[in-house]
PDB file of C-alpha atoms in Angstrom:
ATOM      1  CA  MET A   2     -39.600  -4.510  16.828  1.00 78.00           C
ATOM      2  CA  SER A   3     -40.360  -6.178  13.683  1.00 86.00           C
ATOM      3  CA  PRO A   4     -37.693  -8.166  11.435  1.00 87.00           C
ATOM      4  CA  GLN A   5     -38.014  -5.146   9.434  1.00 90.00           C
ATOM      5  CA  VAL A   6     -36.713  -2.504  11.550  1.00 91.00           C
ATOM      6  CA  ALA A   7     -34.848  -4.640  13.651  1.00 91.00           C
ATOM      7  CA  PHE A   8     -32.734  -5.359  10.238  1.00 94.00           C
ATOM      8  CA  SER A   9     -32.626  -1.174  10.042  1.00 94.00           C
ATOM      9  CA  ALA A  10     -31.593  -1.052  12.733  1.00 92.00           C
ATOM     10  CA  ALA A  11     -28.328  -3.122  13.073  1.00 93.00           C
ATOM     11  CA  PHE A  12     -27.690  -2.342   8.984  1.00 95.00           C
ATOM     12  CA  ALA A  13     -27.684   1.414  10.127  1.00 94.00           C
ATOM     13  CA  ILE A  14     -25.072   0.853  13.722  1.00 92.00           C
ATOM     14  CA  PHE A  15     -22.872  -1.388  11.559  1.00 93.00           C
ATOM     15  CA  LEU A  16     -22.811   1.023   8.949  1.00 93.00           C
ATOM     16  CA  ARG A  17     -22.384   3.920  10.612  1.00 91.00           C
ATOM     17  CA  GLU A  18     -19.617   2.568  12.683  1.00 90.00           C
ATOM     18  CA  GLY A  19     -17.618   0.823   9.994  1.00 91.00           C
ATOM     19  CA  PHE A  20     -17.599   3.421   7.888  1.00 90.00           C
ATOM     20  CA  GLU A  21     -15.637   5.172  10.296  1.00 87.00           C
ATOM     21  CA  ALA A  22     -13.892   2.657  11.010  1.00 88.00           C
ATOM     22  CA  VAL A  23     -12.961   1.944   7.584  1.00 91.00           C
ATOM     23  CA  LEU A  24     -12.489   5.928   7.080  1.00 87.00           C
ATOM     24  CA  ILE A  25      -9.592   6.064  10.295  1.00 85.00           C
ATOM     25  CA  ILE A  26      -7.697   2.543   9.255  1.00 89.00           C
ATOM     26  CA  ILE A  27      -7.581   4.523   5.925  1.00 89.00           C
ATOM     27  CA  THR A  28      -6.133   8.169   7.182  1.00 83.00           C
ATOM     28  CA  LEU A  29      -3.365   5.946   8.360  1.00 83.00           C
ATOM     29  CA  LEU A  30      -2.079   4.074   6.015  1.00 88.00           C
ATOM     30  CA  GLY A  31      -2.532   7.016   3.155  1.00 85.00           C
ATOM     31  CA  VAL A  32      -0.386   9.529   5.836  1.00 79.00           C
ATOM     32  CA  ILE A  33       2.132   6.305   6.095  1.00 81.00           C
ATOM     33  CA  LYS A  34       2.286   6.067   2.706  1.00 84.00           C
ATOM     34  CA  ALA A  35       2.735   9.397   1.664  1.00 80.00           C
ATOM     35  CA  PHE A  36       5.940   9.369   4.643  1.00 76.00           C
ATOM     36  CA  GLY A  37       7.559   6.514   2.570  1.00 78.00           C
ATOM     37  CA  ALA A  38       6.832   4.234   4.910  1.00 76.00           C
ATOM     38  CA  THR A  39       4.892   1.176   4.241  1.00 77.00           C
ATOM     39  CA  ALA A  40       6.025  -1.221   6.353  1.00 75.00           C
ATOM     40  CA  ALA A  41       4.763   0.628   8.982  1.00 80.00           C
ATOM     41  CA  ALA A  42       1.868  -0.410   8.051  1.00 86.00           C
ATOM     42  CA  ARG A  43       1.647  -3.978   9.075  1.00 88.00           C
ATOM     43  CA  TRP A  44       1.219  -2.504  12.565  1.00 87.00           C
ATOM     44  CA  VAL A  45      -1.482  -0.742  11.590  1.00 89.00           C
ATOM     45  CA  HIS A  46      -3.003  -3.927  10.379  1.00 93.00           C
ATOM     46  CA  VAL A  47      -2.683  -5.719  13.766  1.00 93.00           C
ATOM     47  CA  GLY A  48      -3.885  -3.248  15.625  1.00 92.00           C
ATOM     48  CA  TRP A  49      -7.275  -3.288  13.666  1.00 93.00           C
ATOM     49  CA  ILE A  50      -7.544  -7.033  13.820  1.00 95.00           C
ATOM     50  CA  SER A  51      -6.545  -7.441  16.779  1.00 95.00           C
ATOM     51  CA  ALA A  52      -9.963  -4.851  18.183  1.00 94.00           C
ATOM     52  CA  LEU A  53     -11.718  -6.229  16.219  1.00 93.00           C
ATOM     53  CA  ALA A  54     -11.151 -10.221  18.301  1.00 95.00           C
ATOM     54  CA  LEU A  55     -11.656  -8.393  21.001  1.00 94.00           C
ATOM     55  CA  GLY A  56     -15.170  -7.520  20.119  1.00 92.00           C
ATOM     56  CA  ALA A  57     -16.194 -10.530  18.800  1.00 92.00           C
ATOM     57  CA  VAL A  58     -15.205 -11.545  22.407  1.00 93.00           C
ATOM     58  CA  THR A  59     -16.893  -8.629  24.466  1.00 90.00           C
ATOM     59  CA  TRP A  60     -19.857  -8.912  21.545  1.00 89.00           C
ATOM     60  CA  LEU A  61     -19.856 -13.144  23.366  1.00 88.00           C
ATOM     61  CA  VAL A  62     -19.375 -11.596  27.028  1.00 86.00           C
ATOM     62  CA  SER A  63     -21.965  -9.258  26.981  1.00 80.00           C
ATOM     63  CA  GLY A  64     -24.186 -12.387  26.239  1.00 77.00           C
ATOM     64  CA  LEU A  65     -23.362 -14.317  28.268  1.00 75.00           C
ATOM     65  CA  LEU A  66     -23.602 -11.579  30.948  1.00 70.00           C
ATOM     66  CA  ILE A  67     -27.255 -10.653  29.797  1.00 67.00           C
ATOM     67  CA  ASN A  68     -27.952 -13.834  30.342  1.00 64.00           C
ATOM     68  CA  MET A  69     -28.252 -14.087  33.858  1.00 58.00           C
ATOM     69  CA  SER A  70     -32.159 -13.826  35.100  1.00 58.00           C
ATOM     70  CA  GLY A  71     -34.004 -11.289  38.072  1.00 61.00           C
ATOM     71  CA  ALA A  72     -32.820  -8.253  40.048  1.00 63.00           C
ATOM     72  CA  SER A  73     -29.107  -9.130  39.096  1.00 65.00           C
ATOM     73  CA  ARG A  74     -29.831  -8.733  34.639  1.00 61.00           C
ATOM     74  CA  GLU A  75     -31.327  -5.572  35.893  1.00 68.00           C
ATOM     75  CA  VAL A  76     -28.625  -4.250  37.845  1.00 72.00           C
ATOM     76  CA  LEU A  77     -26.358  -5.591  35.068  1.00 66.00           C
ATOM     77  CA  GLU A  78     -28.739  -3.747  31.818  1.00 66.00           C
ATOM     78  CA  GLY A  79     -29.011  -0.371  34.342  1.00 74.00           C
ATOM     79  CA  SER A  80     -24.798  -0.340  34.542  1.00 75.00           C
ATOM     80  CA  ILE A  81     -24.395  -1.030  30.449  1.00 70.00           C
ATOM     81  CA  SER A  82     -26.996   1.426  29.592  1.00 71.00           C
ATOM     82  CA  LEU A  83     -24.845   4.018  32.074  1.00 79.00           C
ATOM     83  CA  PHE A  84     -21.732   3.308  30.457  1.00 77.00           C
ATOM     84  CA  ALA A  85     -23.427   3.879  27.052  1.00 70.00           C
ATOM     85  CA  VAL A  86     -24.163   6.989  28.038  1.00 73.00           C
ATOM     86  CA  ALA A  87     -20.879   7.858  29.176  1.00 77.00           C
ATOM     87  CA  VAL A  88     -19.319   6.284  26.930  1.00 71.00           C
ATOM     88  CA  LEU A  89     -21.620   7.901  23.662  1.00 68.00           C
ATOM     89  CA  LEU A  90     -21.311  11.484  25.618  1.00 74.00           C
ATOM     90  CA  TYR A  91     -17.583  10.983  25.824  1.00 74.00           C
ATOM     91  CA  VAL A  92     -17.241  10.361  21.244  1.00 66.00           C
ATOM     92  CA  VAL A  93     -19.991  12.852  20.986  1.00 66.00           C
ATOM     93  CA  PHE A  94     -17.601  15.856  22.773  1.00 69.00           C
ATOM     94  CA  TRP A  95     -14.331  13.846  21.402  1.00 64.00           C
ATOM     95  CA  LEU A  96     -16.080  14.805  17.945  1.00 61.00           C
ATOM     96  CA  HIS A  97     -16.914  18.244  18.975  1.00 62.00           C
ATOM     97  CA  ARG A  98     -12.756  18.826  19.785  1.00 62.00           C
ATOM     98  CA  GLN A  99     -12.394  17.344  16.637  1.00 57.00           C
ATOM     99  CA  THR A 100     -14.782  18.541  14.421  1.00 58.00           C
ATOM    100  CA  GLU A 101     -11.934  20.716  12.767  1.00 57.00           C
ATOM    101  CA  VAL A 102     -10.634  18.347   9.963  1.00 55.00           C
ATOM    102  CA  GLY A 103      -7.059  20.669   9.416  1.00 63.00           C
ATOM    103  CA  ARG A 104      -6.897  20.149  13.012  1.00 68.00           C
ATOM    104  CA  TRP A 105      -7.508  16.223  12.948  1.00 64.00           C
ATOM    105  CA  THR A 106      -5.202  15.383  10.020  1.00 65.00           C
ATOM    106  CA  LYS A 107      -2.225  17.471  12.047  1.00 70.00           C
ATOM    107  CA  PHE A 108      -2.412  15.392  14.693  1.00 70.00           C
ATOM    108  CA  VAL A 109      -2.790  12.290  12.720  1.00 67.00           C
ATOM    109  CA  LYS A 110       0.727  13.385  10.541  1.00 70.00           C
ATOM    110  CA  GLU A 111       2.457  14.317  13.616  1.00 74.00           C
ATOM    111  CA  THR A 112       1.881  11.225  15.783  1.00 72.00           C
ATOM    112  CA  ILE A 113       2.532   9.305  12.889  1.00 72.00           C
ATOM    113  CA  LYS A 114       5.433  10.571  11.885  1.00 72.00           C
ATOM    114  CA  ASP A 115       6.447  10.931  15.436  1.00 74.00           C
ATOM    115  CA  ALA A 116       6.327   7.212  15.651  1.00 71.00           C
ATOM    116  CA  LEU A 117       8.208   6.704  12.552  1.00 71.00           C
ATOM    117  CA  GLU A 118      11.224   8.890  13.825  1.00 71.00           C
ATOM    118  CA  ARG A 119      11.250   7.019  17.189  1.00 69.00           C
ATOM    119  CA  LYS A 120      10.815   3.825  15.426  1.00 68.00           C
ATOM    120  CA  SER A 121       7.931   3.682  18.050  1.00 70.00           C
ATOM    121  CA  LEU A 122       6.020   1.512  14.984  1.00 75.00           C
ATOM    122  CA  PHE A 123       3.756  -0.068  18.685  1.00 79.00           C
ATOM    123  CA  VAL A 124       2.554   3.534  18.633  1.00 77.00           C
ATOM    124  CA  LEU A 125       1.127   2.838  15.055  1.00 78.00           C
ATOM    125  CA  CYS A 126      -0.499  -0.189  16.519  1.00 85.00           C
ATOM    126  CA  GLY A 127      -2.612   1.345  19.759  1.00 84.00           C
ATOM    127  CA  ILE A 128      -3.490   4.187  17.156  1.00 81.00           C
ATOM    128  CA  SER A 129      -5.480   1.248  14.690  1.00 86.00           C
ATOM    129  CA  PHE A 130      -6.322  -0.515  17.810  1.00 89.00           C
ATOM    130  CA  MET A 131      -7.504   2.402  19.949  1.00 86.00           C
ATOM    131  CA  ALA A 132      -9.822   3.399  17.034  1.00 84.00           C
ATOM    132  CA  VAL A 133     -10.788   0.478  15.650  1.00 89.00           C
ATOM    133  CA  PHE A 134     -12.055  -0.596  19.196  1.00 89.00           C
ATOM    134  CA  ARG A 135     -14.301   1.938  19.950  1.00 86.00           C
ATOM    135  CA  GLU A 136     -16.590   1.999  16.998  1.00 88.00           C
ATOM    136  CA  ALA A 137     -16.508  -1.947  17.792  1.00 90.00           C
ATOM    137  CA  PHE A 138     -17.957  -1.169  21.275  1.00 87.00           C
ATOM    138  CA  GLU A 139     -20.320   0.549  20.366  1.00 86.00           C
ATOM    139  CA  VAL A 140     -21.746  -1.993  18.305  1.00 89.00           C
ATOM    140  CA  VAL A 141     -22.272  -4.377  21.018  1.00 88.00           C
ATOM    141  CA  LEU A 142     -23.533  -2.214  23.054  1.00 83.00           C
ATOM    142  CA  PHE A 143     -26.594  -0.974  20.286  1.00 86.00           C
ATOM    143  CA  LEU A 144     -26.805  -4.374  18.877  1.00 88.00           C
ATOM    144  CA  ARG A 145     -27.087  -5.988  21.654  1.00 85.00           C
ATOM    145  CA  ALA A 146     -29.848  -3.816  22.803  1.00 82.00           C
ATOM    146  CA  VAL A 147     -31.032  -4.545  19.170  1.00 86.00           C
ATOM    147  CA  TRP A 148     -30.327  -8.581  19.533  1.00 86.00           C
ATOM    148  CA  ASP A 149     -32.104  -8.808  23.157  1.00 82.00           C
ATOM    149  CA  ASP A 150     -35.568  -6.743  21.975  1.00 81.00           C
ATOM    150  CA  VAL A 151     -36.523  -9.114  19.143  1.00 86.00           C
ATOM    151  CA  GLY A 152     -36.159 -12.244  20.264  1.00 79.00           C
ATOM    152  CA  GLN A 153     -35.461 -15.914  18.061  1.00 85.00           C
ATOM    153  CA  SER A 154     -37.619 -14.931  15.867  1.00 83.00           C
ATOM    154  CA  GLY A 155     -35.787 -11.405  14.254  1.00 88.00           C
ATOM    155  CA  HIS A 156     -32.333 -12.878  14.698  1.00 91.00           C
ATOM    156  CA  ALA A 157     -31.600 -13.877  12.014  1.00 93.00           C
ATOM    157  CA  SER A 158     -32.406 -10.642  10.738  1.00 94.00           C
ATOM    158  CA  VAL A 159     -29.410  -8.768  12.255  1.00 93.00           C
ATOM    159  CA  GLY A 160     -27.499 -10.759  11.062  1.00 93.00           C
ATOM    160  CA  PHE A 161     -28.773 -10.246   7.723  1.00 95.00           C
ATOM    161  CA  GLY A 162     -28.463  -6.301   8.524  1.00 95.00           C
ATOM    162  CA  VAL A 163     -24.651  -6.707   9.893  1.00 94.00           C
ATOM    163  CA  VAL A 164     -23.954  -9.258   7.088  1.00 95.00           C
ATOM    164  CA  SER A 165     -25.915  -6.215   4.550  1.00 96.00           C
ATOM    165  CA  ALA A 166     -23.522  -3.724   5.564  1.00 95.00           C
ATOM    166  CA  PHE A 167     -20.388  -5.673   5.806  1.00 92.00           C
ATOM    167  CA  VAL A 168     -21.161  -6.213   2.356  1.00 95.00           C
ATOM    168  CA  LEU A 169     -21.511  -2.777   1.095  1.00 95.00           C
ATOM    169  CA  ILE A 170     -18.681  -1.492   3.944  1.00 91.00           C
ATOM    170  CA  PHE A 171     -16.543  -4.142   2.288  1.00 89.00           C
ATOM    171  CA  ALA A 172     -17.682  -2.847  -1.592  1.00 91.00           C
ATOM    172  CA  PHE A 173     -16.841   0.762  -1.271  1.00 86.00           C
TER     173      PHE A 173
END
């Protein structure tokens, strides 16, 4: 993979998954604000920050596991690929079920309203954690494949692609 292709792949992967996570968090925070429960926003922030931290740990652990040699590495890569396919199929079906924006918005509002009424703010933390960790896990799966394909010479291109996408997400 050329450095330009590595940059483009990393940029596209991180941008897509990052925007998806940000949109979910913004939706959660917007509904909380609409209900006038701004103190509950702290729980949403705890959830997504925890998910990012666990995503970073997942990246590091996946690197250690893939650095094995021989048949164990091939078995591990095959298993991870099958798991990635299963995750993607699940996400595709989940997204298909959520294609109706009105239904998705209703689900989010009902979940948040129920959590606020029961004073169960940990639910908000869990929702934001799961939403962001799902995206972080997908980033790890896809970027690890790109990272391993480019070798040492292309790692800077992958890193620059991720940083560029992060800057663009932050700017928006």
